[in-house]
PDB file of C-alpha atoms in Angstrom:
ATOM      1  CA  MET A  12      -1.993  60.169  -1.615  1.00 85.00           C
ATOM      2  CA  GLY A  13      -4.490  59.384   0.911  1.00 96.00           C
ATOM      3  CA  ARG A  14      -5.684  55.807   2.050  1.00 98.00           C
ATOM      4  CA  ILE A  15      -9.758  56.397   2.825  1.00 98.00           C
ATOM      5  CA  VAL A  16     -12.300  53.664   3.707  1.00 98.00           C
ATOM      6  CA  VAL A  17     -15.497  54.927   3.053  1.00 98.00           C
ATOM      7  CA  VAL A  18     -18.794  53.008   4.648  1.00 98.00           C
ATOM      8  CA  GLY A  19     -21.693  53.350   2.158  1.00 97.00           C
ATOM      9  CA  ALA A  20     -20.176  54.449  -0.757  1.00 97.00           C
ATOM     10  CA  ALA A  21     -22.773  53.134  -2.937  1.00 96.00           C
ATOM     11  CA  SER A  22     -25.127  55.853  -3.003  1.00 92.00           C
ATOM     12  CA  GLY A  23     -26.053  59.231  -1.881  1.00 93.00           C
ATOM     13  CA  ILE A  24     -23.405  61.141   0.114  1.00 95.00           C
ATOM     14  CA  GLY A  25     -21.099  58.274   0.336  1.00 96.00           C
ATOM     15  CA  ALA A  26     -20.848  57.218  -3.192  1.00 96.00           C
ATOM     16  CA  ALA A  27     -20.003  61.394  -3.979  1.00 96.00           C
ATOM     17  CA  LEU A  28     -17.892  60.951  -0.993  1.00 98.00           C
ATOM     18  CA  ALA A  29     -15.768  58.455  -2.510  1.00 98.00           C
ATOM     19  CA  LYS A  30     -16.086  59.717  -5.850  1.00 97.00           C
ATOM     20  CA  HIS A  31     -14.655  63.061  -4.271  1.00 98.00           C
ATOM     21  CA  PHE A  32     -11.789  61.188  -2.639  1.00 98.00           C
ATOM     22  CA  HIS A  33     -10.804  59.043  -6.041  1.00 98.00           C
ATOM     23  CA  ALA A  34     -10.728  61.809  -8.561  1.00 97.00           C
ATOM     24  CA  SER A  35      -7.972  63.481  -5.892  1.00 97.00           C
ATOM     25  CA  GLY A  36      -5.803  60.662  -6.400  1.00 98.00           C
ATOM     26  CA  ASP A  37      -6.488  58.998  -2.972  1.00 98.00           C
ATOM     27  CA  HIS A  38      -6.728  54.775  -2.467  1.00 98.00           C
ATOM     28  CA  VAL A  39     -10.437  54.730  -1.859  1.00 98.00           C
ATOM     29  CA  LEU A  40     -11.706  51.299  -0.376  1.00 98.00           C
ATOM     30  CA  ALA A  41     -15.534  51.309  -0.831  1.00 98.00           C
ATOM     31  CA  VAL A  42     -17.532  49.353   2.277  1.00 98.00           C
ATOM     32  CA  ASP A  43     -21.339  48.650   1.462  1.00 98.00           C
ATOM     33  CA  LEU A  44     -23.760  46.426   1.022  1.00 96.00           C
ATOM     34  CA  ARG A  45     -24.187  46.925  -2.842  1.00 96.00           C
ATOM     35  CA  GLU A  46     -20.901  47.594  -5.157  1.00 96.00           C
ATOM     36  CA  PRO A  47     -20.484  50.867  -6.186  1.00 95.00           C
ATOM     37  CA  GLN A  48     -21.152  51.937  -9.905  1.00 93.00           C
ATOM     38  CA  SER A  49     -18.416  54.887  -9.392  1.00 90.00           C
ATOM     39  CA  PRO A  50     -14.683  53.866  -9.744  1.00 94.00           C
ATOM     40  CA  VAL A  51     -12.886  53.094  -6.224  1.00 97.00           C
ATOM     41  CA  SER A  52      -9.632  51.401  -5.472  1.00 98.00           C
ATOM     42  CA  GLU A  53     -11.127  48.346  -3.660  1.00 97.00           C
ATOM     43  CA  TYR A  54     -14.701  46.811  -2.313  1.00 98.00           C
ATOM     44  CA  ARG A  55     -16.013  45.026   0.412  1.00 98.00           C
ATOM     45  CA  GLN A  56     -19.169  43.599   0.608  1.00 98.00           C
ATOM     46  CA  CYS A  57     -20.660  44.205   4.298  1.00 98.00           C
ATOM     47  CA  ASP A  58     -24.160  44.199   5.897  1.00 97.00           C
ATOM     48  CA  LEU A  59     -24.016  46.400   9.016  1.00 98.00           C
ATOM     49  CA  ARG A  60     -26.281  44.556  11.045  1.00 97.00           C
ATOM     50  CA  ASP A  61     -23.849  41.242  10.941  1.00 97.00           C
ATOM     51  CA  ALA A  62     -21.156  41.533  13.397  1.00 97.00           C
ATOM     52  CA  GLU A  63     -19.084  38.728  12.085  1.00 97.00           C
ATOM     53  CA  ARG A  64     -19.274  40.513   8.476  1.00 98.00           C
ATOM     54  CA  ILE A  65     -17.900  43.432  10.234  1.00 98.00           C
ATOM     55  CA  GLY A  66     -15.001  41.814  11.867  1.00 98.00           C
ATOM     56  CA  ALA A  67     -14.305  39.998   8.631  1.00 98.00           C
ATOM     57  CA  VAL A  68     -13.821  43.089   6.661  1.00 98.00           C
ATOM     58  CA  LEU A  69     -11.607  44.659   9.385  1.00 98.00           C
ATOM     59  CA  ALA A  70      -9.590  41.535   9.574  1.00 98.00           C
ATOM     60  CA  ASP A  71      -8.846  41.749   5.830  1.00 97.00           C
ATOM     61  CA  ILE A  72      -8.227  45.192   4.808  1.00 98.00           C
ATOM     62  CA  GLY A  73      -4.855  45.817   6.746  1.00 98.00           C
ATOM     63  CA  SER A  74      -3.549  48.915   8.586  1.00 98.00           C
ATOM     64  CA  GLY A  75      -1.935  52.434   7.564  1.00 98.00           C
ATOM     65  CA  TRP A  76      -5.376  54.407   6.640  1.00 98.00           C
ATOM     66  CA  ASP A  77      -5.807  58.017   6.927  1.00 98.00           C
ATOM     67  CA  MET A  78      -9.638  58.039   7.677  1.00 98.00           C
ATOM     68  CA  LEU A  79     -12.353  55.963   7.861  1.00 98.00           C
ATOM     69  CA  ALA A  80     -15.539  57.757   6.501  1.00 98.00           C
ATOM     70  CA  HIS A  81     -18.599  56.317   7.919  1.00 98.00           C
ATOM     71  CA  VAL A  82     -21.635  57.637   5.849  1.00 97.00           C
ATOM     72  CA  ALA A  83     -24.123  54.117   5.530  1.00 96.00           C
ATOM     73  CA  GLY A  84     -27.414  54.700   7.071  1.00 94.00           C
ATOM     74  CA  ILE A  85     -30.898  53.585   6.672  1.00 94.00           C
ATOM     75  CA  PRO A  86     -34.261  56.050   7.375  1.00 90.00           C
ATOM     76  CA  GLY A  87     -36.765  55.192   9.450  1.00 89.00           C
ATOM     77  CA  THR A  88     -38.832  53.300   7.040  1.00 90.00           C
ATOM     78  CA  ALA A  89     -36.714  49.978   7.963  1.00 93.00           C
ATOM     79  CA  PRO A  90     -37.709  48.106  10.599  1.00 95.00           C
ATOM     80  CA  ALA A  91     -36.873  49.883  13.948  1.00 95.00           C
ATOM     81  CA  ALA A  92     -34.259  47.075  14.921  1.00 95.00           C
ATOM     82  CA  ASP A  93     -32.205  47.469  11.882  1.00 96.00           C
ATOM     83  CA  VAL A  94     -32.317  51.360  12.095  1.00 96.00           C
ATOM     84  CA  LEU A  95     -30.498  51.082  15.294  1.00 97.00           C
ATOM     85  CA  ASN A  96     -28.200  48.279  14.582  1.00 97.00           C
ATOM     86  CA  VAL A  97     -27.112  49.816  11.106  1.00 97.00           C
ATOM     87  CA  ASN A  98     -26.424  53.450  12.135  1.00 97.00           C
ATOM     88  CA  TYR A  99     -25.570  52.977  15.736  1.00 98.00           C
ATOM     89  CA  LEU A 100     -24.287  49.293  16.414  1.00 98.00           C
ATOM     90  CA  GLY A 101     -22.505  48.559  13.294  1.00 98.00           C
ATOM     91  CA  MET A 102     -20.768  52.433  12.999  1.00 98.00           C
ATOM     92  CA  ARG A 103     -19.648  51.631  16.429  1.00 98.00           C
ATOM     93  CA  LEU A 104     -18.273  48.217  15.615  1.00 98.00           C
ATOM     94  CA  MET A 105     -16.810  49.952  12.337  1.00 98.00           C
ATOM     95  CA  ALA A 106     -14.954  52.516  14.354  1.00 98.00           C
ATOM     96  CA  GLU A 107     -13.792  50.816  17.032  1.00 98.00           C
ATOM     97  CA  GLY A 108     -12.286  48.091  14.762  1.00 98.00           C
ATOM     98  CA  MET A 109     -10.815  50.690  12.521  1.00 98.00           C
ATOM     99  CA  LEU A 110      -9.090  52.226  15.393  1.00 98.00           C
ATOM    100  CA  PRO A 111      -6.088  49.981  15.335  1.00 98.00           C
ATOM    101  CA  LEU A 112      -5.777  50.204  11.466  1.00 98.00           C
ATOM    102  CA  LEU A 113      -5.382  53.878  11.274  1.00 98.00           C
ATOM    103  CA  ARG A 114      -2.310  55.793  11.452  1.00 98.00           C
ATOM    104  CA  GLU A 115      -1.325  58.305  14.222  1.00 98.00           C
ATOM    105  CA  GLY A 116      -3.086  61.701  13.024  1.00 97.00           C
ATOM    106  CA  GLY A 117      -5.847  59.898  11.273  1.00 98.00           C
ATOM    107  CA  SER A 118      -9.672  60.735  11.647  1.00 98.00           C
ATOM    108  CA  ILE A 119     -12.936  59.115  11.585  1.00 98.00           C
ATOM    109  CA  VAL A 120     -15.884  60.943  10.634  1.00 98.00           C
ATOM    110  CA  THR A 121     -19.529  59.893  10.877  1.00 98.00           C
ATOM    111  CA  VAL A 122     -22.559  61.225   9.190  1.00 97.00           C
ATOM    112  CA  ALA A 123     -25.265  62.079  11.884  1.00 97.00           C
ATOM    113  CA  SER A 124     -27.946  64.017  11.041  1.00 95.00           C
ATOM    114  CA  THR A 125     -29.984  67.198  12.331  1.00 92.00           C
ATOM    115  CA  ALA A 126     -32.984  64.856  13.439  1.00 92.00           C
ATOM    116  CA  ALA A 127     -30.442  63.941  16.400  1.00 95.00           C
ATOM    117  CA  LEU A 128     -31.774  67.217  17.864  1.00 93.00           C
ATOM    118  CA  GLY A 129     -32.104  67.165  21.396  1.00 95.00           C
ATOM    119  CA  TRP A 130     -29.447  64.186  22.109  1.00 97.00           C
ATOM    120  CA  ASP A 131     -28.030  65.910  24.959  1.00 97.00           C
ATOM    121  CA  GLN A 132     -31.858  66.377  26.730  1.00 97.00           C
ATOM    122  CA  ARG A 133     -31.632  62.058  26.288  1.00 97.00           C
ATOM    123  CA  ILE A 134     -28.212  61.238  28.013  1.00 98.00           C
ATOM    124  CA  ASP A 135     -29.796  58.735  30.619  1.00 97.00           C
ATOM    125  CA  VAL A 136     -31.960  56.549  28.039  1.00 97.00           C
ATOM    126  CA  LEU A 137     -29.097  56.578  25.277  1.00 98.00           C
ATOM    127  CA  SER A 138     -26.570  55.651  27.556  1.00 98.00           C
ATOM    128  CA  GLU A 139     -28.445  52.491  28.557  1.00 98.00           C
ATOM    129  CA  LEU A 140     -28.107  52.180  24.173  1.00 98.00           C
ATOM    130  CA  LEU A 141     -24.644  52.929  24.716  1.00 98.00           C
ATOM    131  CA  GLU A 142     -23.698  49.903  27.115  1.00 98.00           C
ATOM    132  CA  LEU A 143     -25.057  47.057  24.818  1.00 96.00           C
ATOM    133  CA  THR A 144     -22.634  45.978  22.469  1.00 94.00           C
ATOM    134  CA  ASP A 145     -24.714  42.959  20.175  1.00 94.00           C
ATOM    135  CA  SER A 146     -27.599  43.194  18.100  1.00 96.00           C
ATOM    136  CA  GLN A 147     -30.001  41.018  19.799  1.00 96.00           C
ATOM    137  CA  ALA A 148     -29.676  43.375  22.677  1.00 97.00           C
ATOM    138  CA  VAL A 149     -30.089  46.494  20.826  1.00 97.00           C
ATOM    139  CA  ALA A 150     -33.320  45.080  19.638  1.00 96.00           C
ATOM    140  CA  GLN A 151     -34.764  44.159  23.025  1.00 97.00           C
ATOM    141  CA  TRP A 152     -33.838  47.461  24.241  1.00 97.00           C
ATOM    142  CA  GLN A 153     -35.640  49.426  21.082  1.00 96.00           C
ATOM    143  CA  ALA A 154     -38.593  47.259  21.698  1.00 96.00           C
ATOM    144  CA  ARG A 155     -38.649  48.738  25.310  1.00 96.00           C
ATOM    145  CA  GLN A 156     -39.001  52.107  24.064  1.00 96.00           C
ATOM    146  CA  ASP A 157     -41.740  54.202  23.128  1.00 95.00           C
ATOM    147  CA  PRO A 158     -42.642  53.421  19.574  1.00 92.00           C
ATOM    148  CA  ALA A 159     -43.695  57.119  18.854  1.00 92.00           C
ATOM    149  CA  TYR A 160     -40.643  58.453  19.237  1.00 94.00           C
ATOM    150  CA  PRO A 161     -38.518  58.165  15.625  1.00 93.00           C
ATOM    151  CA  VAL A 162     -35.954  55.469  15.986  1.00 96.00           C
ATOM    152  CA  TYR A 163     -34.078  57.132  13.112  1.00 94.00           C
ATOM    153  CA  SER A 164     -33.682  60.380  15.682  1.00 94.00           C
ATOM    154  CA  THR A 165     -32.468  57.603  18.456  1.00 97.00           C
ATOM    155  CA  SER A 166     -29.915  55.766  16.238  1.00 97.00           C
ATOM    156  CA  LYS A 167     -28.606  59.150  15.174  1.00 97.00           C
ATOM    157  CA  GLN A 168     -28.171  60.754  18.704  1.00 98.00           C
ATOM    158  CA  ALA A 169     -26.411  57.557  19.593  1.00 98.00           C
ATOM    159  CA  ALA A 170     -24.184  57.956  17.230  1.00 98.00           C
ATOM    160  CA  ILE A 171     -23.485  61.670  18.513  1.00 98.00           C
ATOM    161  CA  LEU A 172     -22.960  60.854  22.039  1.00 98.00           C
ATOM    162  CA  TYR A 173     -20.918  57.720  21.576  1.00 98.00           C
ATOM    163  CA  THR A 174     -18.601  59.512  19.042  1.00 98.00           C
ATOM    164  CA  LYS A 175     -18.079  62.281  22.091  1.00 98.00           C
ATOM    165  CA  ARG A 176     -17.412  59.689  24.723  1.00 98.00           C
ATOM    166  CA  LEU A 177     -15.040  58.015  21.993  1.00 98.00           C
ATOM    167  CA  ALA A 178     -13.469  61.185  21.203  1.00 98.00           C
ATOM    168  CA  GLY A 179     -10.798  61.499  24.104  1.00 98.00           C
ATOM    169  CA  PRO A 180     -10.014  57.591  24.488  1.00 98.00           C
ATOM    170  CA  ALA A 181      -9.144  57.311  20.414  1.00 98.00           C
ATOM    171  CA  TRP A 182      -7.165  60.933  20.819  1.00 98.00           C
ATOM    172  CA  ALA A 183      -4.821  59.549  24.285  1.00 98.00           C
ATOM    173  CA  LYS A 184      -4.261  56.019  22.851  1.00 98.00           C
ATOM    174  CA  TYR A 185      -4.035  56.259  18.973  1.00 98.00           C
ATOM    175  CA  GLY A 186      -3.950  59.830  18.287  1.00 98.00           C
ATOM    176  CA  VAL A 187      -6.904  59.771  16.214  1.00 98.00           C
ATOM    177  CA  ARG A 188      -9.665  62.510  15.993  1.00 98.00           C
ATOM    178  CA  VAL A 189     -13.434  61.695  15.440  1.00 98.00           C
ATOM    179  CA  ASN A 190     -15.964  63.648  15.219  1.00 98.00           C
ATOM    180  CA  THR A 191     -19.613  63.921  13.262  1.00 98.00           C
ATOM    181  CA  VAL A 192     -21.403  65.592  10.746  1.00 98.00           C
ATOM    182  CA  SER A 193     -25.122  66.472  10.751  1.00 96.00           C
ATOM    183  CA  PRO A 194     -26.513  67.609   7.416  1.00 93.00           C
ATOM    184  CA  GLY A 195     -30.279  68.365   7.196  1.00 84.00           C
ATOM    185  CA  PRO A 196     -32.090  67.306   4.485  1.00 74.00           C
ATOM    186  CA  VAL A 197     -30.256  66.358   1.489  1.00 65.00           C
ATOM    187  CA  GLN A 198     -31.606  65.638  -2.260  1.00 62.00           C
ATOM    188  CA  THR A 199     -30.588  61.739  -2.355  1.00 61.00           C
ATOM    189  CA  PRO A 200     -32.189  58.532  -3.197  1.00 60.00           C
ATOM    190  CA  ILE A 201     -33.943  58.156   0.612  1.00 51.00           C
ATOM    191  CA  LEU A 202     -35.373  61.706   0.664  1.00 51.00           C
ATOM    192  CA  SER A 203     -38.632  60.339  -0.105  1.00 55.00           C
ATOM    193  CA  ASP A 204     -38.061  57.859   3.034  1.00 50.00           C
ATOM    194  CA  PHE A 205     -37.374  60.602   4.983  1.00 52.00           C
ATOM    195  CA  GLU A 206     -40.698  62.651   4.123  1.00 50.00           C
ATOM    196  CA  GLU A 207     -42.828  59.597   4.688  1.00 55.00           C
ATOM    197  CA  THR A 208     -41.459  59.327   8.384  1.00 58.00           C
ATOM    198  CA  MET A 209     -40.939  62.684   9.422  1.00 59.00           C
ATOM    199  CA  GLY A 210     -43.558  64.395   7.160  1.00 59.00           C
ATOM    200  CA  LYS A 211     -43.452  66.237   4.270  1.00 68.00           C
ATOM    201  CA  GLU A 212     -44.664  69.107   5.629  1.00 68.00           C
ATOM    202  CA  VAL A 213     -41.420  69.347   8.330  1.00 66.00           C
ATOM    203  CA  LEU A 214     -39.101  68.925   5.163  1.00 60.00           C
ATOM    204  CA  ASP A 215     -40.877  71.437   3.171  1.00 68.00           C
ATOM    205  CA  LEU A 216     -40.359  73.744   6.209  1.00 65.00           C
ATOM    206  CA  CYS A 217     -36.470  73.035   6.120  1.00 67.00           C
ATOM    207  CA  ARG A 218     -36.596  73.894   2.702  1.00 62.00           C
ATOM    208  CA  ALA A 219     -38.692  76.918   2.547  1.00 62.00           C
ATOM    209  CA  THR A 220     -36.361  78.609   5.589  1.00 66.00           C
ATOM    210  CA  VAL A 221     -33.286  78.151   4.172  1.00 62.00           C
ATOM    211  CA  GLY A 222     -33.916  78.381   0.279  1.00 54.00           C
ATOM    212  CA  ARG A 223     -33.264  75.000  -0.951  1.00 68.00           C
ATOM    213  CA  HIS A 224     -32.529  71.317   0.448  1.00 73.00           C
ATOM    214  CA  ALA A 225     -28.612  70.575   0.588  1.00 68.00           C
ATOM    215  CA  THR A 226     -26.972  68.478  -2.206  1.00 87.00           C
ATOM    216  CA  VAL A 227     -24.239  65.901  -1.491  1.00 91.00           C
ATOM    217  CA  ASP A 228     -21.884  68.679  -2.745  1.00 92.00           C
ATOM    218  CA  ASP A 229     -22.571  70.801   0.258  1.00 94.00           C
ATOM    219  CA  VAL A 230     -21.803  67.981   2.567  1.00 96.00           C
ATOM    220  CA  VAL A 231     -18.633  66.252   0.971  1.00 97.00           C
ATOM    221  CA  PRO A 232     -16.339  69.149   1.474  1.00 97.00           C
ATOM    222  CA  VAL A 233     -17.271  69.440   5.021  1.00 98.00           C
ATOM    223  CA  ILE A 234     -16.470  65.678   5.426  1.00 98.00           C
ATOM    224  CA  ALA A 235     -13.430  66.077   3.454  1.00 98.00           C
ATOM    225  CA  PHE A 236     -12.014  68.841   5.621  1.00 98.00           C
ATOM    226  CA  LEU A 237     -12.405  67.027   9.088  1.00 98.00           C
ATOM    227  CA  GLY A 238     -10.502  64.136   7.994  1.00 97.00           C
ATOM    228  CA  SER A 239      -7.706  66.354   6.653  1.00 97.00           C
ATOM    229  CA  PRO A 240      -4.734  67.617   8.506  1.00 96.00           C
ATOM    230  CA  ASP A 241      -6.401  70.985   8.649  1.00 97.00           C
ATOM    231  CA  ALA A 242      -8.755  69.788  10.951  1.00 98.00           C
ATOM    232  CA  ARG A 243      -5.953  68.793  13.171  1.00 97.00           C
ATOM    233  CA  TRP A 244      -7.349  70.207  16.209  1.00 98.00           C
ATOM    234  CA  ILE A 245     -10.967  69.310  15.920  1.00 98.00           C
ATOM    235  CA  THR A 246     -12.216  66.221  17.656  1.00 98.00           C
ATOM    236  CA  GLY A 247     -15.278  65.328  19.600  1.00 98.00           C
ATOM    237  CA  GLN A 248     -17.522  67.571  17.495  1.00 98.00           C
ATOM    238  CA  ASP A 249     -20.786  67.812  15.767  1.00 98.00           C
ATOM    239  CA  ILE A 250     -20.789  70.163  12.955  1.00 97.00           C
ATOM    240  CA  HIS A 251     -24.046  70.976  11.627  1.00 96.00           C
ATOM    241  CA  VAL A 252     -24.104  71.353   8.028  1.00 94.00           C
ATOM    242  CA  ASP A 253     -28.019  72.478   7.337  1.00 89.00           C
ATOM    243  CA  GLY A 254     -27.991  75.919   5.831  1.00 86.00           C
ATOM    244  CA  GLY A 255     -28.569  77.593   9.190  1.00 82.00           C
ATOM    245  CA  PHE A 256     -31.958  75.631   9.813  1.00 82.00           C
ATOM    246  CA  LEU A 257     -31.520  74.219  13.545  1.00 80.00           C
ATOM    247  CA  THR A 258     -29.899  77.805  14.421  1.00 82.00           C
ATOM    248  CA  SER A 259     -33.192  79.794  13.218  1.00 79.00           C
ATOM    249  CA  MET A 260     -35.340  76.985  15.405  1.00 78.00           C
ATOM    250  CA  THR A 261     -33.196  77.877  18.583  1.00 84.00           C
ATOM    251  CA  ALA A 262     -31.532  81.104  18.790  1.00 81.00           C
ATOM    252  CA  GLY A 263     -34.824  83.099  18.981  1.00 86.00           C
ATOM    253  CA  PRO A 264     -35.679  85.941  16.760  1.00 86.00           C
ATOM    254  CA  PRO A 265     -33.447  86.670  13.975  1.00 83.00           C
ATOM    255  CA  VAL A 266     -31.378  90.000  13.771  1.00 91.00           C
ATOM    256  CA  GLN A 267     -33.170  92.440  11.613  1.00 90.00           C
ATOM    257  CA  LEU A 268     -31.284  93.791   8.852  1.00 93.00           C
ATOM    258  CA  ILE A 269     -32.064  97.171   7.128  1.00 88.00           C
TER     259      ILE A 269
END
């Protein structure tokens, strides 16, 4: 039986992941602002904008965990400072706090997004954000940025770059692997928020290109695999789970099959 912490377990991908692990007989600790409706082993209420609350949860749950699955995130329809403080800083504080609570051979998997496309072209800007570790400083940083650039994309870019920079030290000091999973559009309750912020025509193009939007069942097995011993030599990676949409945009003309 594994011991799994799922942050963001009350809805969407996080709820499906918690259900998957619980059905497999694992001990699942759900961390969320709202209590999950599906069965879990334990629940801790947590607002990821509140560093003190994150610290209190971490101080309360003990050690010997096998995996942190950090799925929680809010869309770009929320206030910009909240988006960064939940999607980037809250994730960072949770991940760093969990490292000493995970057993050697454990894993951290964070859900990022294909909306983070281009993170590698913004490393200088993102590096400024990654130097900040308190919510007020993060909010002040965002206030200086171009308001036309989607803050949701920035938050997920920061999550990917932070994970890549954490991978080496986490492996060397704790024997823990850290990776991100980047889904494309997924049929969850916040899909309409993404249509509002990214444009419905963009999401319709994604769906037309690959045939459909993802379901949570397309994403959950990838997260579970990355958390398992079968992925023991994978760390510091961002795995796209998007039906090939980004590849179709970036790889040039497709091969014409007869």
